[in-house]
Short mmCIF file of C-alpha atoms and ligand atoms in Angstrom, two decimals:
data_model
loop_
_atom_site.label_atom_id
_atom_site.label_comp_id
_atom_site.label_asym_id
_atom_site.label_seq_id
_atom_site.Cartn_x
_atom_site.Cartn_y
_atom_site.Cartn_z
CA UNK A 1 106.19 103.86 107.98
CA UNK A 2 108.72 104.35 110.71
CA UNK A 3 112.43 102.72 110.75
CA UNK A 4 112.47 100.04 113.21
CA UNK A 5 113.91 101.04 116.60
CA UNK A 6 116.75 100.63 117.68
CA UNK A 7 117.55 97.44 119.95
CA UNK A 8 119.45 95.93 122.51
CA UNK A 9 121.39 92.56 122.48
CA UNK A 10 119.95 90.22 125.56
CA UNK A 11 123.50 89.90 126.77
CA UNK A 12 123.33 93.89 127.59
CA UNK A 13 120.23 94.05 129.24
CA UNK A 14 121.02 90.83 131.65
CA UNK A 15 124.54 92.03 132.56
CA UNK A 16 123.33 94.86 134.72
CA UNK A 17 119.92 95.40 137.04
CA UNK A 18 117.15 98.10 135.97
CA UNK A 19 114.96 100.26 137.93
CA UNK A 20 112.16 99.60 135.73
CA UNK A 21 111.42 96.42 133.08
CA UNK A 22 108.84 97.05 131.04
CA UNK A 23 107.13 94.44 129.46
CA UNK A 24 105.40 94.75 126.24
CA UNK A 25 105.65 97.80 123.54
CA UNK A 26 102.50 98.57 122.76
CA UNK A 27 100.96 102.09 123.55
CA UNK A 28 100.98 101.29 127.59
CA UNK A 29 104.18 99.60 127.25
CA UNK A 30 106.29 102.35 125.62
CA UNK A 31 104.18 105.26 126.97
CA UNK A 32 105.19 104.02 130.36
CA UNK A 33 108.88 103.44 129.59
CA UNK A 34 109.10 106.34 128.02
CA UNK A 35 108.07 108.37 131.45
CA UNK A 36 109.82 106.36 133.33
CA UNK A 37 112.59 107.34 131.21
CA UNK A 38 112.35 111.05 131.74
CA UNK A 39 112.15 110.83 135.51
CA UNK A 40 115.77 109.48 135.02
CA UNK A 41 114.76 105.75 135.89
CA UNK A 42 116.78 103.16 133.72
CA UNK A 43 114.65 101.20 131.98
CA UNK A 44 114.14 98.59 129.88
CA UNK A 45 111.38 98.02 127.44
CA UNK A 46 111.14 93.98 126.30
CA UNK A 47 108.61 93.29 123.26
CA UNK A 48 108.80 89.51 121.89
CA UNK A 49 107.54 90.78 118.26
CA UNK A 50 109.91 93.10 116.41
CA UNK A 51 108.65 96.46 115.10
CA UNK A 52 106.72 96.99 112.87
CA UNK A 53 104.39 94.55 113.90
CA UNK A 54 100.99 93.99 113.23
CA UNK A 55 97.61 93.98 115.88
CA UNK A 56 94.33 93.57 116.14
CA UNK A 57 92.76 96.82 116.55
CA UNK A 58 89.94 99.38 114.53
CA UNK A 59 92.88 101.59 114.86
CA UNK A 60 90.42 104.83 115.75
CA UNK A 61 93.05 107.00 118.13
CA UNK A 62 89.94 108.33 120.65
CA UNK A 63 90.30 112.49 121.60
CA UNK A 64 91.01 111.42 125.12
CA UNK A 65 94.39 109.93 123.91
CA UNK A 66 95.35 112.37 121.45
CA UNK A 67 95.07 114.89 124.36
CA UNK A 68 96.63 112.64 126.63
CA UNK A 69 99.77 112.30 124.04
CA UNK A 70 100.03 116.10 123.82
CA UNK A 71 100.41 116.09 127.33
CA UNK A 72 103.62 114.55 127.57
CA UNK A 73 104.48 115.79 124.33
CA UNK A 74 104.44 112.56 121.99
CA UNK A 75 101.14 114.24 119.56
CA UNK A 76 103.31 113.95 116.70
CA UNK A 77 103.46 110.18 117.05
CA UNK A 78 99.92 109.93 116.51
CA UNK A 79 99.71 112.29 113.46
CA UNK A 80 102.19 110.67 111.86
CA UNK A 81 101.19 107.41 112.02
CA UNK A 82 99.22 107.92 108.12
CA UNK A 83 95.83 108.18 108.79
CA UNK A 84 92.60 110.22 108.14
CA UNK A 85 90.98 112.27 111.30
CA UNK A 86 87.32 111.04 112.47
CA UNK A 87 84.14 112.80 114.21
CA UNK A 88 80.86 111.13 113.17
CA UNK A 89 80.14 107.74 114.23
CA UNK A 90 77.85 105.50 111.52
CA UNK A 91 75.89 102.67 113.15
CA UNK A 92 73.75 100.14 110.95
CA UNK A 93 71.57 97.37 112.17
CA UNK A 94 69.21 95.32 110.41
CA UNK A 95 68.44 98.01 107.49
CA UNK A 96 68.51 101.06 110.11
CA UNK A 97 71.10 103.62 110.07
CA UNK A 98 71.80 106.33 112.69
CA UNK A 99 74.88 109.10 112.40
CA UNK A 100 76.17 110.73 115.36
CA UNK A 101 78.84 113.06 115.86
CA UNK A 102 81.91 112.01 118.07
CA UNK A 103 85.11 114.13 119.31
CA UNK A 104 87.70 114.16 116.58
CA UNK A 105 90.15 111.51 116.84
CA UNK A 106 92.76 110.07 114.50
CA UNK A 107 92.94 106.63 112.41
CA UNK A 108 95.98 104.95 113.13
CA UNK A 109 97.96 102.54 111.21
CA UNK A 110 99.15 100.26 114.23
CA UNK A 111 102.41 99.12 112.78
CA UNK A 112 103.46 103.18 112.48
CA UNK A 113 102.10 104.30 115.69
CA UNK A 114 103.18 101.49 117.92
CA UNK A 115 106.71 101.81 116.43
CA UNK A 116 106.75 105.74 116.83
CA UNK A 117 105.96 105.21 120.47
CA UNK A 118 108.86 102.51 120.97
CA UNK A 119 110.80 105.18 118.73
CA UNK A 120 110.16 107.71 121.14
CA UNK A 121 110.32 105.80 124.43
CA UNK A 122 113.89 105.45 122.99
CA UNK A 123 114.60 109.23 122.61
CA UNK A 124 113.58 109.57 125.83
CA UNK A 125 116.76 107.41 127.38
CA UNK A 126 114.55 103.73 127.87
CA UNK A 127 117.06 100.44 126.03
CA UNK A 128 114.68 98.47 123.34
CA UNK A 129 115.06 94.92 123.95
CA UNK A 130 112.87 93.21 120.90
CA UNK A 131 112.62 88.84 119.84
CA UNK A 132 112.45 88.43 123.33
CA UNK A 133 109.61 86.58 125.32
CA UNK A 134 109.43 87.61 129.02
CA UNK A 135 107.94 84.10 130.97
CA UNK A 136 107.24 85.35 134.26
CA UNK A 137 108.97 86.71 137.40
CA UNK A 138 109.76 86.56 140.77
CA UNK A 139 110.48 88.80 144.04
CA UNK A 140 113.71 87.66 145.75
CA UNK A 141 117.33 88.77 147.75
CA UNK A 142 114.60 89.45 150.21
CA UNK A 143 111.82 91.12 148.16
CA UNK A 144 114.72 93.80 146.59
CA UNK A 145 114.22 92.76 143.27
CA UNK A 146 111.87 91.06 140.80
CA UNK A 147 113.96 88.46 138.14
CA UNK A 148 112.31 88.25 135.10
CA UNK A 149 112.54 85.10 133.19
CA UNK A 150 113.16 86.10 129.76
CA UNK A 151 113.87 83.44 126.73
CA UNK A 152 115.78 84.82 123.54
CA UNK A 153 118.06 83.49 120.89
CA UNK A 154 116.83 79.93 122.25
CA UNK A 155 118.30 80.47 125.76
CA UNK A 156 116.67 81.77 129.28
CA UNK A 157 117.87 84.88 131.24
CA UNK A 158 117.22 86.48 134.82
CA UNK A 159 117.28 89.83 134.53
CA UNK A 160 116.81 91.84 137.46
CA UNK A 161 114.85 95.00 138.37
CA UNK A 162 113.55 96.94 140.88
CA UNK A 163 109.89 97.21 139.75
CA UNK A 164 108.40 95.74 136.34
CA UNK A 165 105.20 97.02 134.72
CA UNK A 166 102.95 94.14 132.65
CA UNK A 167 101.83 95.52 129.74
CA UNK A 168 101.57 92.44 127.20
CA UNK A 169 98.49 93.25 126.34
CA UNK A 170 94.84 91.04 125.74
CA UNK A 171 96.61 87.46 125.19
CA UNK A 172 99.71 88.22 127.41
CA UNK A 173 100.47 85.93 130.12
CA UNK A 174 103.48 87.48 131.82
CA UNK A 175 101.14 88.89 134.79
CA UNK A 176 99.17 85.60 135.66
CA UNK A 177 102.28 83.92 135.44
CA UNK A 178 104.02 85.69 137.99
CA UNK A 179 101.33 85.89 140.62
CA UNK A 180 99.50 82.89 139.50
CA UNK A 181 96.09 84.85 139.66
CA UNK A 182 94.23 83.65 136.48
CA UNK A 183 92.37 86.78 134.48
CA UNK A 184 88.50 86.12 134.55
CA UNK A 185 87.50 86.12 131.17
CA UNK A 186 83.19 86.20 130.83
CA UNK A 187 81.53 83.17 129.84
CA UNK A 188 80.55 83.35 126.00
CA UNK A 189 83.23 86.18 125.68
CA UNK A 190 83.42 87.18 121.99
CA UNK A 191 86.49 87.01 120.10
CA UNK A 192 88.24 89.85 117.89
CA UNK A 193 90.00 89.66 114.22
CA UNK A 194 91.01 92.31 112.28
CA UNK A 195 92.08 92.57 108.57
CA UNK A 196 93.46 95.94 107.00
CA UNK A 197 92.49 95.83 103.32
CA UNK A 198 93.03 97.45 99.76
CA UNK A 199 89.68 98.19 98.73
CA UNK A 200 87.58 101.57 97.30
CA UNK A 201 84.51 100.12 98.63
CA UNK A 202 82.03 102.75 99.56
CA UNK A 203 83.10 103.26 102.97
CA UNK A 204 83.99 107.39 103.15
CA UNK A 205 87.16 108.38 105.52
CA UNK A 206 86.17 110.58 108.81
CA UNK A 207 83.42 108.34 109.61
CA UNK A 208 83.89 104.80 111.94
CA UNK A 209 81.42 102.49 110.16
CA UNK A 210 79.41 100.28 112.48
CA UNK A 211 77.24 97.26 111.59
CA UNK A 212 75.71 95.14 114.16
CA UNK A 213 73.75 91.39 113.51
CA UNK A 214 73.49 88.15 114.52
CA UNK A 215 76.73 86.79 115.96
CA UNK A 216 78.72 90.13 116.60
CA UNK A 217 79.46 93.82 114.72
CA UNK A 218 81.69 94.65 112.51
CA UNK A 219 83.70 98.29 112.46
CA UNK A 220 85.31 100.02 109.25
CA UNK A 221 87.45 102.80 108.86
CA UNK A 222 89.14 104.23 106.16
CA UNK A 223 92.69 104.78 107.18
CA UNK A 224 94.22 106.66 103.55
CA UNK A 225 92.68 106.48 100.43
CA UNK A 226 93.65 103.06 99.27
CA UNK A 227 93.60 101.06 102.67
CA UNK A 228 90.49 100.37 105.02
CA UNK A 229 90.90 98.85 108.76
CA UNK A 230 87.93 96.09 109.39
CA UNK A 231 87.67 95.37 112.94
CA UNK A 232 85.17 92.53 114.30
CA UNK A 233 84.12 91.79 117.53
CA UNK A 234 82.23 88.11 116.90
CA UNK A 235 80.55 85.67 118.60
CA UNK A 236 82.72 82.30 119.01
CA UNK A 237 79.75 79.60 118.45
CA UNK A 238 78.90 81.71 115.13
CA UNK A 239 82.22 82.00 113.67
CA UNK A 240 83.36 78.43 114.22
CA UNK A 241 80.04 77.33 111.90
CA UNK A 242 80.96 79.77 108.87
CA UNK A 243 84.58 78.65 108.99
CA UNK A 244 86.18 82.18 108.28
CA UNK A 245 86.03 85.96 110.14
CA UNK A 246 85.89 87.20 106.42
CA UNK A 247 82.69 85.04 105.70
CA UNK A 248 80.63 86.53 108.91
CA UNK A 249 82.08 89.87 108.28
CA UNK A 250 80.68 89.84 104.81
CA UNK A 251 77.55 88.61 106.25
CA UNK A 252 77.27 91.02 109.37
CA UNK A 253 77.90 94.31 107.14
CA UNK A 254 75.36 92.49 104.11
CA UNK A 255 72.41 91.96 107.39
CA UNK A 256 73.57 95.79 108.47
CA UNK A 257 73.21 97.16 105.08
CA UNK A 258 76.67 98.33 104.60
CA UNK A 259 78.22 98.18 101.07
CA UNK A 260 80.39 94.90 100.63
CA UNK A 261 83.83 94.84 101.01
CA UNK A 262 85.13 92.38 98.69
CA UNK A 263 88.49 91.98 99.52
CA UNK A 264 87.83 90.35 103.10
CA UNK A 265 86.78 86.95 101.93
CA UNK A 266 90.17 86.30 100.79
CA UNK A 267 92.23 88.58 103.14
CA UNK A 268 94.72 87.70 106.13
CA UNK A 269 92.73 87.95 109.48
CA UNK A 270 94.81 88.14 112.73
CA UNK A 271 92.57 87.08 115.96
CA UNK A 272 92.31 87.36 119.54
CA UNK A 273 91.29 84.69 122.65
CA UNK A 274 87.71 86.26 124.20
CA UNK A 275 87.35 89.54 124.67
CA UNK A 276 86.23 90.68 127.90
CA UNK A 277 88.10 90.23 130.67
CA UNK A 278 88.74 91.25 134.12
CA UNK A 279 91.47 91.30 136.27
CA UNK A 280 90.73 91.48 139.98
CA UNK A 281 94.78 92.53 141.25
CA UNK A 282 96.57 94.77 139.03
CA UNK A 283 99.17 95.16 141.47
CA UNK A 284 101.72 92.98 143.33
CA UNK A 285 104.83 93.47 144.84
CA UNK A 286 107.28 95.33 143.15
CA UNK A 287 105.26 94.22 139.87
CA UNK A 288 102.07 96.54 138.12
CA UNK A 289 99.74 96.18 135.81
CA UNK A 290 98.80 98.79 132.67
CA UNK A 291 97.02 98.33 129.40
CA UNK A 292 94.59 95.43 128.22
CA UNK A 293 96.73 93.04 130.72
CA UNK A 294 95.34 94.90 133.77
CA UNK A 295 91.34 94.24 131.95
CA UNK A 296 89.47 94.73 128.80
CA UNK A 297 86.28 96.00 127.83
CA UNK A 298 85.13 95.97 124.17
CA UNK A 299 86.23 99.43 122.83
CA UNK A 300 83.61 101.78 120.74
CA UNK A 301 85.29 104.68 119.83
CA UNK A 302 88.54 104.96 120.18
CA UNK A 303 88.73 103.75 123.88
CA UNK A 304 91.22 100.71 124.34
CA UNK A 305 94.47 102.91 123.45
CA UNK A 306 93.67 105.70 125.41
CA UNK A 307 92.74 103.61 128.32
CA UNK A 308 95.81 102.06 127.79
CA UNK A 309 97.66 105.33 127.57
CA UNK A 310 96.08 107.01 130.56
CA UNK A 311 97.07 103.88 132.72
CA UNK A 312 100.77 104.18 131.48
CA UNK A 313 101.32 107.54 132.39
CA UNK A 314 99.57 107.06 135.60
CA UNK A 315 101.62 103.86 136.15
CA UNK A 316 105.06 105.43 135.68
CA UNK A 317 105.86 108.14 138.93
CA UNK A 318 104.95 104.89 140.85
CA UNK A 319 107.27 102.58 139.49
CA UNK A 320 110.07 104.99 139.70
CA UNK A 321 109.14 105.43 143.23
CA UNK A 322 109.09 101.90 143.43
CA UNK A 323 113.29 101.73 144.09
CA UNK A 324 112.47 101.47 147.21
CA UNK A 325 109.48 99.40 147.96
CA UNK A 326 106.67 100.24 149.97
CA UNK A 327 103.49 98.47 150.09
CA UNK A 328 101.60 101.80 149.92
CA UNK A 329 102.49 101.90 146.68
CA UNK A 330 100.82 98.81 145.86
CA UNK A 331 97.53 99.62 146.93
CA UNK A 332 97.82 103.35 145.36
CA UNK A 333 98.32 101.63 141.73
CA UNK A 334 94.99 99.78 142.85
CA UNK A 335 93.26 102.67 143.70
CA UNK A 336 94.57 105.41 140.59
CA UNK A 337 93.68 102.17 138.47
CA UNK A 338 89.99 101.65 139.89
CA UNK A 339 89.55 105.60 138.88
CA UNK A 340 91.68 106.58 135.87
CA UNK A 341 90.73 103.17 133.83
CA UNK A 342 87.61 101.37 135.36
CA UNK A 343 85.31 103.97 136.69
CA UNK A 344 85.38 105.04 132.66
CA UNK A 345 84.51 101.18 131.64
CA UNK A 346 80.73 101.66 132.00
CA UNK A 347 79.59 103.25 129.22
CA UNK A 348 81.20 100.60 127.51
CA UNK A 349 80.21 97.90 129.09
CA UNK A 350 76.68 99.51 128.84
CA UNK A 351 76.73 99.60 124.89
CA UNK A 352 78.51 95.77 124.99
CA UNK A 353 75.28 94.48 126.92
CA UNK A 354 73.63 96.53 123.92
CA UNK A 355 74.98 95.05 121.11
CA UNK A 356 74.94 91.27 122.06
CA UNK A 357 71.21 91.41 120.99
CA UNK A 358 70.58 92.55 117.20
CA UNK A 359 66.77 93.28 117.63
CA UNK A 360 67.53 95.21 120.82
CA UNK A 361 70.54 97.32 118.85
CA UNK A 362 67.98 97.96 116.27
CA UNK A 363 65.70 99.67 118.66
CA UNK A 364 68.48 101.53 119.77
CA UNK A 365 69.96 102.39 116.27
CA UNK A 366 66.26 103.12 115.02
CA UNK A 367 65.44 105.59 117.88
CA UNK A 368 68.95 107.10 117.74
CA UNK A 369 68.59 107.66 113.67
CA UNK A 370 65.09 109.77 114.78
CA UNK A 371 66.55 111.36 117.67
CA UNK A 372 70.19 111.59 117.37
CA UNK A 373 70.47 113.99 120.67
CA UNK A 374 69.53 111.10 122.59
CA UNK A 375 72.77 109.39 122.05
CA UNK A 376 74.51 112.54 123.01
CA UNK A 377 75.34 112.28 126.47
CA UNK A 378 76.70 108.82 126.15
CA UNK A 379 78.89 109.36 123.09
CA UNK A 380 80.39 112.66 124.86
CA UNK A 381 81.00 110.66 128.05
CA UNK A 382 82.46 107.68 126.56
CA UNK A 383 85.10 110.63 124.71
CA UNK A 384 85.38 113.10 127.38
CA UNK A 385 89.15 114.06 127.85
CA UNK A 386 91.08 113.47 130.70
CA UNK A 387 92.67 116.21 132.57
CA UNK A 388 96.04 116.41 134.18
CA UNK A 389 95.90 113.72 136.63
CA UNK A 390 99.07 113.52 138.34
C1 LIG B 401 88.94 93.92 117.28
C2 LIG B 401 89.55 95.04 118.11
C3 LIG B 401 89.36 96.36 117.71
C4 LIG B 401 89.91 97.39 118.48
N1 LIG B 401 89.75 98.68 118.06
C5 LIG B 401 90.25 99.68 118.78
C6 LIG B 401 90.14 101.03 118.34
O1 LIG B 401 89.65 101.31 117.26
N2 LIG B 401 90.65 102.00 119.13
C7 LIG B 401 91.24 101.71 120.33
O2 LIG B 401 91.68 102.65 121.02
N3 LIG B 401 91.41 100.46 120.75
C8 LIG B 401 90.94 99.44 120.00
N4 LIG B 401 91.14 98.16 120.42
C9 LIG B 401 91.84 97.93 121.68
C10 LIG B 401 93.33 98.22 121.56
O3 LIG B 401 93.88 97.51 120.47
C11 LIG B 401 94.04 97.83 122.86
O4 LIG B 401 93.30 98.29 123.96
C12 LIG B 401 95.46 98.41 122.93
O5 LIG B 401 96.27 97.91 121.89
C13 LIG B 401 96.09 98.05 124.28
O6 LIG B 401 97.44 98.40 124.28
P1 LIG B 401 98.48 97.59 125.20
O7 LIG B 401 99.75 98.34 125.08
O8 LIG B 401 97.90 97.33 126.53
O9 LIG B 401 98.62 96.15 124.51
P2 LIG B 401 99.12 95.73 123.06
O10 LIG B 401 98.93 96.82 122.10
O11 LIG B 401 98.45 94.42 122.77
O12 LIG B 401 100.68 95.49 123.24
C14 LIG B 401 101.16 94.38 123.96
C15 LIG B 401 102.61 94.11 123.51
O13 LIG B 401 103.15 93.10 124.36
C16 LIG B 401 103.93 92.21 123.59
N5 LIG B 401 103.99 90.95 124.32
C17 LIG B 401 102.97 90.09 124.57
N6 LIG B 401 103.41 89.08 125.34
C18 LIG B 401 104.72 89.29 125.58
C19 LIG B 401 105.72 88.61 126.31
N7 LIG B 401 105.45 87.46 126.99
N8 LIG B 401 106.97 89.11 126.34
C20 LIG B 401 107.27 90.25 125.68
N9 LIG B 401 106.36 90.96 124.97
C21 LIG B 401 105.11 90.50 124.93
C22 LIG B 401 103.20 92.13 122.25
O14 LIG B 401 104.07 91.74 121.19
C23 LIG B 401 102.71 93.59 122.09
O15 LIG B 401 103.66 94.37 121.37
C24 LIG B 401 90.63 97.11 119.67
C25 LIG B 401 90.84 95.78 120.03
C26 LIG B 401 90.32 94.75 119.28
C27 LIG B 401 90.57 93.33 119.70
#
């Protein structure tokens, strides 16, 4: 496990203005900071958690991002956050089991990785600012700068920048609150909780472990020898009647045919509010969106981080451009969004529609353990790498 990073006192980072705020220090977050960085913009990075800290998340790092991190030159980050490398994907449904091979990617421990990234959004020249919760912002001295309302240590700040990028992730509420547009989050959305567990259950590492049933899926992963990641997508209605995510998890993976996993009856579950979610403007002036705070889609393989990632280094030559404001530059992040991170959504979305119906998914998973090819073209697509895009 990383050190912490190191951070700065709110008193610094309100007595002078930034180029670029960025808030939230997840993967978007301190991806984008740390570019921002480089280019010579000063930035500041705000996180209200303190690293390490935990999330939700299956914690599969997809191809896409691994390639995207070598890019810029932060692969290390990923292969040092602990885990085991992946390629075959195992889905179960109702007794049926199909294997299919998927483009290598890495298990991550999130509490590692997300802290290497702040770590090296540091080394990069961007000021940590951590235990503080950024409330919302405002344009003003005539549209020059955005304030962001910041509370820390009990006690609200202002502090100043030329652009700010929202990156606060799935339950954030920093970008509503400053343009008062409310995400659009699908009726009967499913909810996520995670777990990470001791357990030698029967689970073997390189594979992501899928079971699908009545009232959501469940995906395993086997992140070192001792320690397995159990990520759950699950259906609201279902969950509130069993009481517990551990009790339908056990249930899901028992109606799947996936060996038990003991240990998650009893075991600390963090959640999420629903799941998919759309945001119609993911930029504003002087303000931009990145991450799960600009939209999510249920991820299958690996897909939410490097979404995330691909935004952030997208993001990051137009908030440094953003010194001096042009509206152009609002409707480029718009259009750079639409193709680098939503135009990639579908397959996702495709397989979502797919798994809300546990007879239909067992069609699928039945055909696909006959016929693996046929799942192919889909898996490959939903991988594929991104090239240079800048
Ligand atoms: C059940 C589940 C399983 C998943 N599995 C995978 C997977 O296997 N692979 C994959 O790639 N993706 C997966 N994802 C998706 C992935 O976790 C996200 O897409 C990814 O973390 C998005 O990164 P982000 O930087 O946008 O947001 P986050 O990682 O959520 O980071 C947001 C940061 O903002 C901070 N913050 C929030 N509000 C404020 C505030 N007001 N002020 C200051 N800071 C704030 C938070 O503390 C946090 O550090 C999964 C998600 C779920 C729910």
């Amino acid at each position: 496990m990383n050190a912490a990073p190191a951070t700065l006192s709110i008193d610094r980072a309100d007595e002078r203005s930034w180029d670029v705020v960025v808030v939230g220090a997840g993967p978007a977050g301190s991806v984008a900071a740390g570019q921002c960085a480089r280019s010579g913009a000063r930035t500041l990075l705000i996180d209200k958690a303190s690293f390490p800290r935990t999330k939700v998340c299956g914690g599969c790092l997809g191809h896409a991002a691994i390639g995207l991190l070598d890019q810029i030159g932060l692969g290390p980050c990923a292969r040092r956050a602990e885990g085991f490398t992946y390629d075959r994907l195992h889905l179960a449904c109702r007794g049926l089991h199909a294997r299919l091979p998927v483009a290598p990617g890495i298990v991550v421990d999130r509490g590692a990785f997300d802290g290497a990234l702040a770590h090296a959004a540091i080394d990069s020249g961007a000021m940590l600012l951590c235990g503080a919760v950024a409330l919302d912002s405002r344009c003003e001295h005539d549209g020059e700068y955005r304030f962001v309302r910041v509370r820390a240590n009990g006690h609200e700040h202002r502090i100043a920048a030329r652009c700010v990028i929202a990156a606060d992730g799935l339950a954030g509420r920093f970008m509503t609150a400053s343009t008062e547009e409310p995400m659009t989050i699908r009726p009967a959305s499913r909810i996520g909780a995670g777990t990470v567990v001791d357990s030698s259950a029967a689970y073997e590492p390189g594979v992501i472990h899928m079971a699908v049933g009545r009232g959501g899926y469940v995906g395993v992963v086997r992140v070192s020898e001792r320690r397995l990641i159990v990520a759950t997508s699950l259906d609201a209605a279902r969950l509130r009647a069993l009481g517990h995510p551990g009790a339908l998890a056990r249930l899901l993976l028992d109606s799947a045919g996936l060996p038990p996993i003991n240990e998650i009856e009893h075991a600390k579950w963090k959640g999420t509010p629903g799941l998919t979610r759309r945001r119609r403007q993911v930029a504003a002036r002087r303000l931009l969106a990145i991450g799960d705070t600009s939209g999510y889609i249920e991820p299958i393989t690996g897909e939410g981080m490097t979404w995330a990632i691909a935004s952030a280094i997208a993001v990051a030559p137009i908030a440094v451009q953003a010194a001096e404001w042009d509206i152009r530059l609002a409707a480029r992040w718009r259009r750079d969004h639409a193709r680098i991170v939503r135009a990639r959504q579908w397959p996702c979305r495709l397989v979502r529609i797919a798994l809300k119906s546990d007879l239909f998914c067992a069609a699928v998973v039945g055909v696909l353990g006959a016929s693996p090819w046929v799942g192919r073209p889909l898996v490959s697509r939903i991988s594929r790498p991104y090239s240079a895009f800048q």
